Short mmCIF file of C-alpha atoms and ligand atoms in Angstrom, two decimals:
data_model
loop_
_atom_site.label_atom_id
_atom_site.label_comp_id
_atom_site.label_asym_id
_atom_site.label_seq_id
_atom_site.Cartn_x
_atom_site.Cartn_y
_atom_site.Cartn_z
CA MET B 1 19.71 3.57 -9.93
CA THR B 2 21.94 0.70 -9.30
CA THR B 3 23.36 -0.76 -12.15
CA PHE B 4 24.73 -4.52 -12.18
CA ASP B 5 28.13 -4.40 -10.12
CA PRO B 6 30.54 -6.96 -10.57
CA THR B 7 32.38 -6.92 -7.59
CA ARG B 8 28.78 -7.18 -5.62
CA ARG B 9 28.19 -10.47 -7.80
CA GLN B 10 31.82 -11.95 -6.94
CA LEU B 11 31.38 -10.93 -3.25
CA LEU B 12 27.82 -12.82 -3.04
CA LYS B 13 29.75 -15.79 -4.50
CA ALA B 14 32.50 -15.63 -2.30
CA ALA B 15 29.84 -15.70 0.57
CA ALA B 16 27.99 -18.36 -0.98
CA TRP B 17 30.87 -20.68 -1.27
CA LEU B 18 32.42 -19.85 2.10
CA PRO B 19 33.85 -23.18 4.28
CA LEU B 20 31.75 -23.99 7.19
CA ALA B 21 33.59 -22.42 9.90
CA SER B 22 34.62 -19.09 8.19
CA ALA B 23 31.13 -17.72 7.54
CA CYS B 24 30.92 -17.42 11.30
CA GLY B 25 33.87 -17.69 12.92
CA ARG B 26 36.57 -15.67 14.68
CA LEU B 27 38.23 -14.30 11.49
CA ALA B 28 36.23 -12.59 8.90
CA PHE B 29 37.14 -13.91 5.23
CA ALA B 30 39.16 -11.20 3.65
CA ALA B 31 39.05 -12.03 0.28
CA GLY B 32 36.10 -10.49 -2.05
CA VAL B 33 35.41 -7.64 0.57
CA ALA B 34 35.71 -4.19 -0.70
CA PRO B 35 38.43 -2.33 0.72
CA ASN B 36 35.76 0.11 2.07
CA ALA B 37 33.94 -2.51 4.07
CA ALA B 38 32.46 -1.42 7.33
CA GLN B 39 33.76 -2.89 10.34
CA ALA B 40 30.72 -3.00 12.39
CA SER B 41 30.05 -4.95 15.44
CA LEU B 42 26.74 -6.03 17.46
CA VAL B 43 27.17 -6.99 20.58
CA VAL B 44 24.15 -9.16 22.27
CA ARG B 45 22.83 -8.20 25.38
CA PRO B 46 20.79 -11.51 26.49
CA GLY B 47 20.19 -10.39 29.62
CA ARG B 48 18.32 -7.69 28.12
CA LEU B 49 14.98 -8.90 26.80
CA GLY B 50 12.57 -6.77 24.64
CA ARG B 51 8.77 -7.03 23.46
CA THR B 52 7.47 -10.38 22.45
CA VAL B 53 6.43 -10.27 18.68
CA SER B 54 3.17 -10.57 17.88
CA ASP B 55 2.18 -14.04 16.12
CA SER B 56 0.06 -11.92 13.51
CA LEU B 57 2.81 -9.34 12.63
CA THR B 58 2.61 -10.12 8.92
CA GLY B 59 -0.45 -8.94 7.41
CA PHE B 60 -1.69 -7.91 4.00
CA SER B 61 -4.24 -4.85 3.20
CA TYR B 62 -6.28 -5.11 -0.12
CA GLU B 63 -8.83 -2.82 -1.61
CA THR B 64 -12.64 -3.82 -1.33
CA GLN B 65 -12.85 -3.32 -4.90
CA GLN B 66 -10.89 -6.37 -5.09
CA LEU B 67 -14.03 -8.32 -3.94
CA GLU B 68 -16.05 -7.82 -6.99
CA ASN B 69 -14.36 -10.74 -8.48
CA PRO B 70 -15.30 -13.16 -5.67
CA ALA B 71 -12.88 -15.69 -7.33
CA PHE B 72 -9.89 -13.74 -5.99
CA PHE B 73 -10.42 -14.31 -2.31
CA SER B 74 -11.22 -17.86 -2.75
CA ALA B 75 -10.17 -21.30 -1.15
CA ASP B 76 -10.29 -22.25 -5.10
CA ASN B 77 -7.45 -20.08 -5.64
CA HIS B 78 -4.74 -22.35 -4.97
CA ALA B 79 -1.98 -20.10 -5.83
CA LEU B 80 -2.65 -17.33 -3.75
CA VAL B 81 -3.58 -19.73 -0.59
CA ARG B 82 -0.58 -20.93 -0.80
CA LEU B 83 1.75 -17.62 -0.82
CA PHE B 84 -0.61 -16.33 2.05
CA ARG B 85 0.04 -19.77 3.74
CA GLU B 86 3.77 -19.87 3.20
CA LEU B 87 4.21 -16.61 4.38
CA SER B 88 2.23 -16.94 7.65
CA PRO B 89 0.27 -19.26 9.19
CA ARG B 90 -1.71 -16.54 11.41
CA GLY B 91 -1.69 -13.48 9.02
CA VAL B 92 -4.37 -10.87 8.84
CA LEU B 93 -6.05 -9.67 6.17
CA ARG B 94 -7.53 -6.14 6.07
CA ILE B 95 -9.91 -5.32 3.97
CA GLY B 96 -10.60 -1.51 2.86
CA GLY B 97 -8.76 1.45 1.30
CA ASN B 98 -10.49 4.23 -0.45
CA SER B 99 -12.78 1.86 -1.92
CA SER B 100 -14.36 0.48 1.28
CA ASP B 101 -15.87 4.05 2.04
CA TYR B 102 -17.64 4.23 -1.63
CA THR B 103 -18.61 0.57 -1.11
CA VAL B 104 -22.61 -0.55 -1.77
CA TRP B 105 -23.57 -3.77 -0.36
CA THR B 106 -25.92 -5.19 -2.41
CA ALA B 107 -28.21 -6.85 0.04
CA TYR B 108 -28.86 -3.15 1.28
CA ARG B 109 -32.29 -2.27 0.50
CA GLY B 110 -32.03 1.51 1.98
CA GLU B 111 -31.22 4.64 0.21
CA VAL B 112 -27.58 5.08 -1.13
CA PRO B 113 -26.75 8.58 -2.05
CA THR B 114 -25.55 9.14 -5.75
CA GLN B 115 -21.63 9.36 -5.54
CA ARG B 116 -20.33 11.93 -7.63
CA THR B 117 -17.17 10.82 -9.46
CA HIS B 118 -14.09 13.47 -8.14
CA LYS B 119 -10.60 13.69 -8.19
CA GLY B 120 -8.45 11.41 -6.15
CA GLY B 121 -11.25 8.83 -5.38
CA PRO B 122 -13.17 6.07 -6.58
CA GLN B 123 -15.08 6.60 -10.28
CA ARG B 124 -17.77 4.45 -9.48
CA PRO B 125 -19.12 2.67 -6.35
CA VAL B 126 -17.86 -0.78 -5.56
CA MET B 127 -20.72 -3.62 -5.92
CA LEU B 128 -20.17 -6.02 -3.08
CA LYS B 129 -22.12 -8.78 -3.07
CA PRO B 130 -22.99 -11.75 -0.83
CA GLU B 131 -20.84 -14.27 -2.42
CA ALA B 132 -17.74 -12.42 -2.32
CA LEU B 133 -17.72 -12.43 1.57
CA HIS B 134 -18.66 -16.61 1.21
CA THR B 135 -15.76 -17.02 -0.96
CA LEU B 136 -13.73 -14.87 1.28
CA ALA B 137 -14.68 -16.76 4.27
CA GLY B 138 -13.34 -19.93 2.66
CA PHE B 139 -10.19 -18.04 1.64
CA LEU B 140 -9.57 -17.32 5.10
CA ARG B 141 -10.29 -20.92 6.07
CA ALA B 142 -7.88 -22.28 3.66
CA THR B 143 -5.12 -19.82 4.41
CA GLY B 144 -5.80 -19.44 8.38
CA TRP B 145 -5.57 -16.05 8.19
CA LYS B 146 -7.89 -13.44 10.12
CA LEU B 147 -9.80 -10.46 8.84
CA VAL B 148 -10.07 -7.29 9.73
CA PHE B 149 -13.00 -5.41 7.22
CA GLY B 150 -13.50 -1.88 6.85
CA VAL B 151 -16.95 -0.19 6.25
CA ASN B 152 -18.13 3.39 4.64
CA LEU B 153 -18.04 6.23 6.93
CA LYS B 154 -17.34 9.12 4.10
CA ILE B 155 -20.87 8.58 2.33
CA GLY B 156 -22.80 8.51 5.58
CA VAL B 157 -24.84 5.72 5.29
CA PRO B 158 -24.78 3.77 8.92
CA ALA B 159 -27.71 1.74 8.29
CA MET B 160 -25.76 -0.29 5.46
CA ALA B 161 -22.71 -0.27 7.40
CA VAL B 162 -24.13 -2.11 10.09
CA GLU B 163 -26.13 -4.60 8.09
CA LEU B 164 -22.74 -5.02 6.06
CA ALA B 165 -21.21 -5.51 9.34
CA GLN B 166 -23.34 -7.88 10.31
CA ALA B 167 -23.05 -9.74 7.53
CA VAL B 168 -19.47 -10.06 7.46
CA ARG B 169 -19.46 -11.17 11.21
CA GLN B 170 -22.45 -13.74 10.07
CA ILE B 171 -20.24 -15.19 7.28
CA ILE B 172 -16.95 -14.83 8.10
CA GLY B 173 -17.45 -15.96 11.95
CA ASP B 174 -14.43 -16.06 14.53
CA ASP B 175 -12.21 -15.28 11.89
CA LEU B 176 -13.07 -11.87 11.99
CA ILE B 177 -11.33 -9.80 14.72
CA ALA B 178 -12.95 -6.56 13.77
CA ILE B 179 -14.82 -3.92 11.85
CA GLN B 180 -13.16 -0.40 10.67
CA ILE B 181 -15.15 2.46 10.07
CA GLY B 182 -14.17 4.54 7.17
CA ASN B 183 -10.98 4.76 5.46
CA GLU B 184 -8.37 8.00 6.26
CA ALA B 185 -11.15 10.06 7.58
CA ASN B 186 -8.65 12.23 8.28
CA ASN B 187 -8.63 13.26 4.49
CA TYR B 188 -12.20 14.30 4.57
CA GLU B 189 -13.32 15.14 8.29
CA ALA B 190 -12.34 18.51 9.52
CA ASP B 191 -10.55 17.50 12.65
CA TYR B 192 -10.42 14.54 15.27
CA ASN B 193 -13.86 15.88 16.85
CA ALA B 194 -15.59 15.74 13.61
CA PHE B 195 -14.48 12.41 12.84
CA ASP B 196 -15.59 11.16 16.56
CA GLN B 197 -19.04 12.64 15.93
CA ALA B 198 -19.65 11.15 12.61
CA TRP B 199 -17.78 7.74 14.01
CA THR B 200 -19.58 7.09 17.06
CA PRO B 201 -23.48 6.48 15.86
CA TYR B 202 -21.88 4.06 13.68
CA ALA B 203 -19.62 2.61 16.26
CA GLN B 204 -22.32 2.76 18.43
CA ALA B 205 -24.80 0.36 16.21
CA ILE B 206 -22.33 -1.96 14.77
CA ARG B 207 -21.28 -2.92 18.46
CA ALA B 208 -24.73 -2.96 19.57
CA ALA B 209 -25.10 -5.71 16.89
CA GLY B 210 -22.58 -7.77 18.71
CA VAL B 211 -19.87 -7.06 16.15
CA PRO B 212 -16.49 -5.96 17.20
CA VAL B 213 -14.91 -2.43 16.11
CA ALA B 214 -11.33 -1.15 15.72
CA GLY B 215 -9.95 1.90 14.69
CA PRO B 216 -9.54 5.13 14.02
CA ASP B 217 -7.80 3.67 10.84
CA THR B 218 -6.29 7.49 10.17
CA GLY B 219 -3.79 7.73 7.51
CA ALA B 220 -0.98 9.75 9.15
CA ASN B 221 -2.57 11.25 12.59
CA THR B 222 -0.91 9.61 15.63
CA ASP B 223 -2.59 12.17 17.55
CA TRP B 224 -6.14 11.04 16.44
CA VAL B 225 -4.65 7.24 17.50
CA ILE B 226 -3.92 8.76 20.97
CA GLU B 227 -7.18 11.05 21.41
CA TYR B 228 -9.24 7.70 20.00
CA ALA B 229 -7.36 5.80 22.64
CA LYS B 230 -8.49 7.93 25.27
CA ARG B 231 -12.27 8.10 24.44
CA HIS B 232 -12.74 4.53 22.95
CA ALA B 233 -10.32 2.22 24.79
CA GLY B 234 -12.55 0.23 26.52
CA GLU B 235 -14.72 -0.64 23.23
CA ASN B 236 -12.18 -1.59 21.03
CA VAL B 237 -10.40 -4.24 20.11
CA PHE B 238 -6.96 -2.52 18.40
CA LEU B 239 -5.71 0.70 17.46
CA SER B 240 -4.76 1.52 14.14
CA ARG B 241 -3.22 4.04 11.43
CA HIS B 242 -1.65 3.72 8.63
CA TYR B 243 1.91 4.52 6.84
CA TYR B 244 3.59 5.10 3.37
CA LYS B 245 7.03 6.58 3.44
CA GLU B 246 6.03 9.32 0.86
CA ALA B 247 4.11 10.00 -2.28
CA ALA B 248 5.17 7.87 -5.33
CA PRO B 249 6.58 10.82 -7.64
CA ARG B 250 9.07 11.47 -4.52
CA GLY B 251 9.71 7.92 -4.18
CA SER B 252 13.64 6.58 -4.81
CA ILE B 253 15.83 3.83 -3.69
CA ALA B 254 17.97 6.18 -1.80
CA ASP B 255 15.05 7.54 -0.26
CA LEU B 256 13.45 4.60 0.67
CA LEU B 257 16.35 2.72 2.20
CA ALA B 258 17.09 5.91 4.23
CA GLY B 259 14.54 4.99 6.65
CA ASP B 260 12.13 7.08 8.53
CA ALA B 261 13.65 7.89 11.76
CA ALA B 262 10.82 10.49 12.80
CA PHE B 263 8.13 7.92 12.18
CA TYR B 264 9.81 5.60 14.59
CA ILE B 265 9.66 8.21 17.42
CA GLU B 266 5.73 8.57 16.41
CA ILE B 267 5.36 4.89 16.76
CA GLU B 268 6.84 5.22 19.82
CA GLN B 269 4.04 7.90 20.93
CA ALA B 270 1.32 5.51 19.57
CA MET B 271 2.80 2.66 21.49
CA ARG B 272 2.78 4.39 24.84
CA ALA B 273 -1.20 4.96 24.17
CA ALA B 274 -1.45 1.43 23.01
CA ASP B 275 -0.01 0.02 26.01
CA ALA B 276 -1.92 2.51 28.40
CA SER B 277 -4.76 1.27 27.19
CA HIS B 278 -3.89 -2.46 26.97
CA LEU B 279 -4.55 -2.62 23.11
CA PRO B 280 -2.62 -3.84 20.55
CA PHE B 281 -1.59 -1.47 17.81
CA ARG B 282 -1.57 -2.32 14.06
CA LEU B 283 -0.28 -0.81 10.84
CA THR B 284 -3.42 -1.51 9.34
CA GLU B 285 -2.06 -0.31 5.64
CA ALA B 286 0.99 0.24 4.54
CA ASN B 287 3.53 0.28 2.04
CA SER B 288 6.62 2.16 0.49
CA TYR B 289 4.80 5.21 -1.41
CA TYR B 290 1.08 5.98 -1.53
CA LEU B 291 -0.39 6.99 -5.30
CA GLY B 292 0.07 3.23 -6.03
CA GLY B 293 3.66 2.78 -5.34
CA ARG B 294 6.84 3.92 -7.52
CA ASP B 295 7.41 2.02 -10.53
CA GLY B 296 11.54 0.98 -10.27
CA VAL B 297 11.67 1.03 -6.46
CA SER B 298 8.21 -0.64 -4.38
CA ASN B 299 8.91 -3.92 -6.94
CA VAL B 300 12.75 -4.31 -6.77
CA PHE B 301 14.63 -5.83 -4.65
CA ALA B 302 15.35 -2.63 -2.25
CA SER B 303 11.64 -2.84 -1.04
CA ALA B 304 12.43 -6.54 0.39
CA LEU B 305 15.38 -4.75 2.58
CA TRP B 306 12.95 -1.84 3.52
CA GLY B 307 10.18 -4.19 4.31
CA ALA B 308 11.90 -6.20 6.48
CA ASP B 309 13.65 -3.93 8.10
CA PHE B 310 10.43 -1.77 8.41
CA MET B 311 8.61 -4.67 9.81
CA LEU B 312 11.27 -5.46 12.05
CA ALA B 313 11.70 -2.14 13.64
CA MET B 314 8.02 -1.99 14.13
CA ALA B 315 7.91 -5.51 16.02
CA GLN B 316 10.67 -4.23 18.17
CA ARG B 317 8.59 -1.16 19.28
CA GLY B 318 5.44 -3.33 19.81
CA VAL B 319 3.50 -3.10 16.26
CA ALA B 320 1.36 -6.07 16.50
CA GLY B 321 1.35 -6.11 12.78
CA ILE B 322 1.97 -4.75 9.62
CA HIS B 323 -0.40 -4.85 6.61
CA PHE B 324 1.04 -3.98 3.13
CA HIS B 325 -1.39 -3.12 0.48
CA GLY B 326 -1.61 -4.06 -2.56
CA GLY B 327 -3.45 -6.25 -5.32
CA THR B 328 -4.40 -5.69 -8.91
CA LEU B 329 -3.44 -2.40 -10.60
CA ASP B 330 -7.10 -2.03 -11.33
CA SER B 331 -8.14 -1.98 -7.53
CA ILE B 332 -5.47 0.35 -6.82
CA GLU B 333 -5.70 2.75 -9.34
CA ALA B 334 -9.75 2.65 -9.07
CA SER B 335 -9.31 3.73 -5.63
CA LEU B 336 -6.96 6.82 -6.97
CA GLY B 337 -9.59 7.47 -9.28
CA ARG B 338 -7.42 6.43 -12.14
CA THR B 339 -7.76 4.21 -15.07
CA ALA B 340 -5.39 0.96 -14.93
CA ASP B 341 -3.70 0.32 -18.00
CA GLY B 342 -2.23 -3.16 -17.09
CA SER B 343 -1.44 -3.87 -21.02
CA THR B 344 2.06 -5.40 -22.00
CA THR B 345 3.36 -6.79 -25.13
CA SER B 346 5.41 -9.22 -23.35
CA THR B 347 4.12 -13.06 -23.77
CA ASP B 348 5.79 -13.63 -20.90
CA GLN B 349 3.46 -14.88 -18.00
CA ALA B 350 5.63 -13.76 -15.38
CA ALA B 351 5.64 -9.89 -17.20
CA ARG B 352 2.22 -10.17 -17.93
CA ARG B 353 1.42 -11.09 -14.08
CA ASP B 354 3.29 -8.23 -13.16
CA ALA B 355 1.31 -5.62 -15.55
CA VAL B 356 -1.68 -6.56 -14.22
CA THR B 357 -0.40 -5.49 -10.20
CA SER B 358 -0.14 -2.25 -8.30
CA ARG B 359 3.50 -1.47 -7.86
CA TYR B 360 3.76 -1.97 -4.27
CA SER B 361 1.93 -5.06 -3.94
CA ALA B 362 3.96 -8.01 -2.51
CA ILE B 363 2.14 -10.58 -4.48
CA ALA B 364 1.72 -9.90 -8.56
CA GLY B 365 -0.96 -11.67 -10.42
CA ASP B 366 -4.63 -12.03 -10.86
CA VAL B 367 -7.10 -14.75 -11.31
CA ALA B 368 -6.54 -15.01 -14.99
CA PHE B 369 -2.81 -15.11 -14.79
CA GLY B 370 -1.93 -16.58 -11.46
CA PHE B 371 0.34 -15.41 -9.00
CA GLN B 372 3.85 -14.67 -7.92
CA PRO B 373 6.24 -13.29 -4.90
CA ARG B 374 7.33 -9.82 -5.81
CA PRO B 375 10.65 -8.85 -3.83
CA LEU B 376 8.85 -7.14 -0.96
CA TYR B 377 7.27 -10.75 -0.31
CA TYR B 378 10.73 -12.31 0.68
CA GLY B 379 11.55 -9.42 2.73
CA MET B 380 8.47 -10.01 4.60
CA GLN B 381 9.28 -13.60 4.91
CA LEU B 382 12.60 -12.78 6.62
CA ALA B 383 10.70 -10.71 9.20
CA GLN B 384 8.22 -13.30 9.65
CA GLN B 385 10.96 -15.36 11.27
CA PHE B 386 10.46 -13.12 14.15
CA ALA B 387 6.51 -13.69 14.52
CA GLY B 388 6.24 -15.16 18.28
CA ALA B 389 10.01 -14.60 19.43
CA GLN B 390 11.27 -12.41 22.01
CA MET B 391 13.13 -9.45 20.94
CA VAL B 392 16.78 -9.07 22.72
CA SER B 393 18.73 -6.08 22.98
CA ALA B 394 21.92 -5.35 21.12
CA ASP B 395 24.54 -2.66 20.69
CA PHE B 396 25.45 -2.29 17.24
CA ASP B 397 27.84 0.09 16.00
CA VAL B 398 27.42 0.24 12.06
CA ALA B 399 30.65 2.03 11.51
CA GLY B 400 29.01 4.61 9.16
CA ALA B 401 27.00 2.34 7.26
CA ASN B 402 23.64 2.19 6.29
CA LEU B 403 22.76 -1.18 8.94
CA THR B 404 20.52 -2.21 10.97
CA ALA B 405 19.79 -5.28 13.32
CA TYR B 406 17.58 -7.15 14.88
CA VAL B 407 17.97 -9.96 17.61
CA ALA B 408 15.29 -12.35 19.52
CA ARG B 409 14.97 -15.29 21.06
CA ARG B 410 12.66 -17.98 20.45
CA GLU B 411 12.72 -20.85 23.16
CA ARG B 412 16.23 -21.55 23.47
CA ALA B 413 17.44 -20.30 19.88
CA LEU B 414 18.98 -17.20 18.94
CA LEU B 415 17.82 -14.84 15.73
CA ILE B 416 19.53 -12.42 14.33
CA ALA B 417 18.98 -10.24 11.16
CA LEU B 418 21.58 -8.41 10.04
CA ILE B 419 20.14 -5.62 7.04
CA ASN B 420 22.77 -3.90 4.75
CA LYS B 421 20.81 -1.19 3.18
CA ASP B 422 23.93 0.59 2.07
CA ALA B 423 23.95 0.74 -1.88
CA GLY B 424 27.73 1.48 -1.57
CA ARG B 425 29.62 -0.36 1.20
CA ASP B 426 29.75 -3.72 2.11
CA ALA B 427 30.04 -4.46 5.54
CA THR B 428 31.81 -7.34 7.95
CA VAL B 429 29.90 -7.63 11.02
CA SER B 430 31.66 -8.87 14.09
CA LEU B 431 29.03 -10.31 16.56
CA SER B 432 29.71 -11.25 20.56
CA GLY B 433 27.63 -12.11 23.39
CA LEU B 434 26.76 -15.15 21.58
CA HIS B 435 26.39 -18.47 23.54
CA GLY B 436 30.12 -19.92 23.24
CA GLY B 437 30.67 -23.00 20.81
CA GLY B 438 27.22 -22.84 19.63
CA LYS B 439 25.99 -23.97 16.12
CA GLY B 440 23.58 -22.78 13.69
CA ARG B 441 22.31 -21.64 10.43
CA LEU B 442 23.33 -18.49 8.25
CA MET B 443 20.46 -17.65 5.64
CA ARG B 444 20.79 -14.81 2.99
CA LEU B 445 18.32 -12.89 1.21
CA SER B 446 19.75 -11.70 -1.82
CA ALA B 447 19.22 -10.63 -5.37
CA PRO B 448 21.87 -9.50 -8.54
CA ALA B 449 21.16 -5.57 -7.80
CA LEU B 450 19.24 -3.37 -5.40
CA ASP B 451 16.80 -2.60 -8.59
CA SER B 452 16.31 -6.41 -9.55
CA ARG B 453 12.74 -6.92 -10.49
CA ASN B 454 13.37 -10.79 -10.18
CA GLY B 455 15.92 -12.79 -8.97
CA VAL B 456 15.25 -12.61 -5.43
CA VAL B 457 16.38 -15.51 -2.90
CA PHE B 458 15.87 -15.93 0.66
CA GLU B 459 17.40 -18.93 2.24
CA ASN B 460 14.55 -19.84 4.30
CA GLY B 461 15.69 -23.22 5.29
CA THR B 462 12.61 -24.91 3.22
CA ASP B 463 14.59 -27.16 1.10
CA ASP B 464 18.18 -28.25 -0.13
CA ALA B 465 18.70 -25.27 -2.31
CA HIS B 466 17.48 -22.64 0.37
CA ALA B 467 19.15 -24.55 3.42
CA GLY B 468 21.59 -21.35 3.96
CA ARG B 469 25.00 -22.56 5.75
CA SER B 470 25.76 -23.75 9.05
CA VAL B 471 27.99 -21.35 11.10
CA ALA B 472 29.94 -22.07 14.31
CA VAL B 473 30.22 -19.59 16.86
CA ASP B 474 34.09 -19.70 18.78
CA THR B 475 34.45 -20.27 22.36
CA HIS B 476 34.39 -16.55 23.63
CA GLY B 477 31.08 -16.20 21.95
CA ARG B 478 32.21 -14.78 18.78
CA CYS B 479 31.55 -15.04 14.99
CA SER B 480 31.60 -12.41 11.89
CA VAL B 481 29.19 -12.35 9.03
CA VAL B 482 30.12 -10.73 6.06
CA LEU B 483 27.13 -8.42 4.68
CA PRO B 484 27.41 -7.60 1.30
CA ARG B 485 25.90 -4.17 0.42
CA GLY B 486 22.08 -4.26 -0.66
CA SER B 487 21.73 -7.77 0.91
CA ALA B 488 19.95 -8.78 4.61
CA ALA B 489 21.19 -12.28 6.23
CA LEU B 490 19.45 -14.19 9.35
CA LEU B 491 21.41 -16.11 11.62
CA HIS B 492 19.67 -18.63 13.43
CA LEU B 493 21.99 -20.20 16.67
CA ASP B 494 20.58 -22.95 18.56
CA ARG B 495 21.43 -21.79 21.98
CA PHE B 496 20.08 -18.20 23.43
CA VAL B 497 22.40 -18.30 26.45
C1 LIG P 1 -4.17 5.34 0.84
C2 LIG P 1 -5.25 4.56 0.37
C3 LIG P 1 -5.85 3.26 -0.75
C4 LIG P 1 -4.89 3.73 -1.76
C5 LIG P 1 -3.49 4.23 -1.43
C6 LIG P 1 -2.37 4.98 -2.51
O1 LIG P 1 -6.26 4.13 1.68
O2 LIG P 1 -6.81 3.26 -0.96
O3 LIG P 1 -4.54 2.96 -2.58
O4 LIG P 1 -3.73 5.09 -0.62
O5 LIG P 1 -2.71 5.91 -2.55
O6 LIG P 1 -4.29 6.61 1.21
O7 LIG P 1 -1.56 4.25 -2.96
#
């Protein structure tokens, strides 16, 4: 939908070449800002502290089927190890999805029902071999990530689930956070009571074997989370549900960037249940659009702005982790009962990696072609900067534009994320309530356009090319930031108060 827009490009350039003080000084630089730019203002309230953001905010979710190739999650898969580790030193990987409900643990010697193929589900059982758990253990050690692992409920083989859970615990050791039982059981159990009845014998047996359990891992039922918390809080490690904005055929950049206010309200309800039971709440599977993601939306720059905003909105409300679902096209399409076509005529390595990857995956590639970040990965990087920080209140007048802001303190420093999800309006954000005379850095998340598949840059300070630029706060604790449409910025100030 968004085509190349020269004004926007110039504006980004202008923002890039700003002299030191004017990037964040009392006067917004006027040159290059579109005439309809929103004059927004953000008043930071350092005295009003909010939630502490979880260290393990960043997460991924992959299908159990991804483990059919033990070389995928392996310490020897250096490119993937690096992408995980560089994203977060303390992330959490969730293995599950539709395919977890159809997985056959090859070491299990008991009966497994013949699985009938059906619409909307895996067309064949996934064969999970012990070797894949051993290489997964190595991958977790190499990345520093922890694991949440899903076992079957739908096919109704509790004995196999218990054996698999025990093997996961034994092979993965302390890197296992918890086992979840059944994926989105709301799609196949009549109601919460039916789910609870089916789930309880599994949970009892798995816990009796000394393996921790979490759940309910429901698709979209906050009421299930609340009911589950009431009944099982004492014997659980965390509460969980999933999130997708919509089904892929209904997806668009405009829809994605419009946000999801109704879901934020639901999350607040889920968090009340989590707080009352003193349990963390995780979105164990999430992404933009289910049914595999939407090409041209889930895999373009708009998804980076959405992802950063979504993660921070969740973190602000106390959600402990967001696990973006993804992986190979093959694994996702199989989870939906479809056959993947990852073929491409392109000889370009990046394009070939892209073609073998599910639409919404934040990381593209596979063992044969190697790996590379997708736009969403950069959005996750921005939000990850808040992991472990404490949210701070702020009043944000967005002047009618589609802007969001998140403020947090980390020790003596202040972090401010500004996200302009507006496709049509640039913004100048006047900040106040800052430490007078403070200094810091402004780092931008940008791309040529909202529908760019490539060319995403996040200045995360790792090297000179991504250093961002120095900024200065005036003596009254004010500065202003120009935020081109379809871009974000992270302001890192050295003093909180
Ligand atoms: C979720 C399933 C997952 C699918 C995803 C999707 O848990 O296995 O891949 O939807 O539809 O409901 O993209």
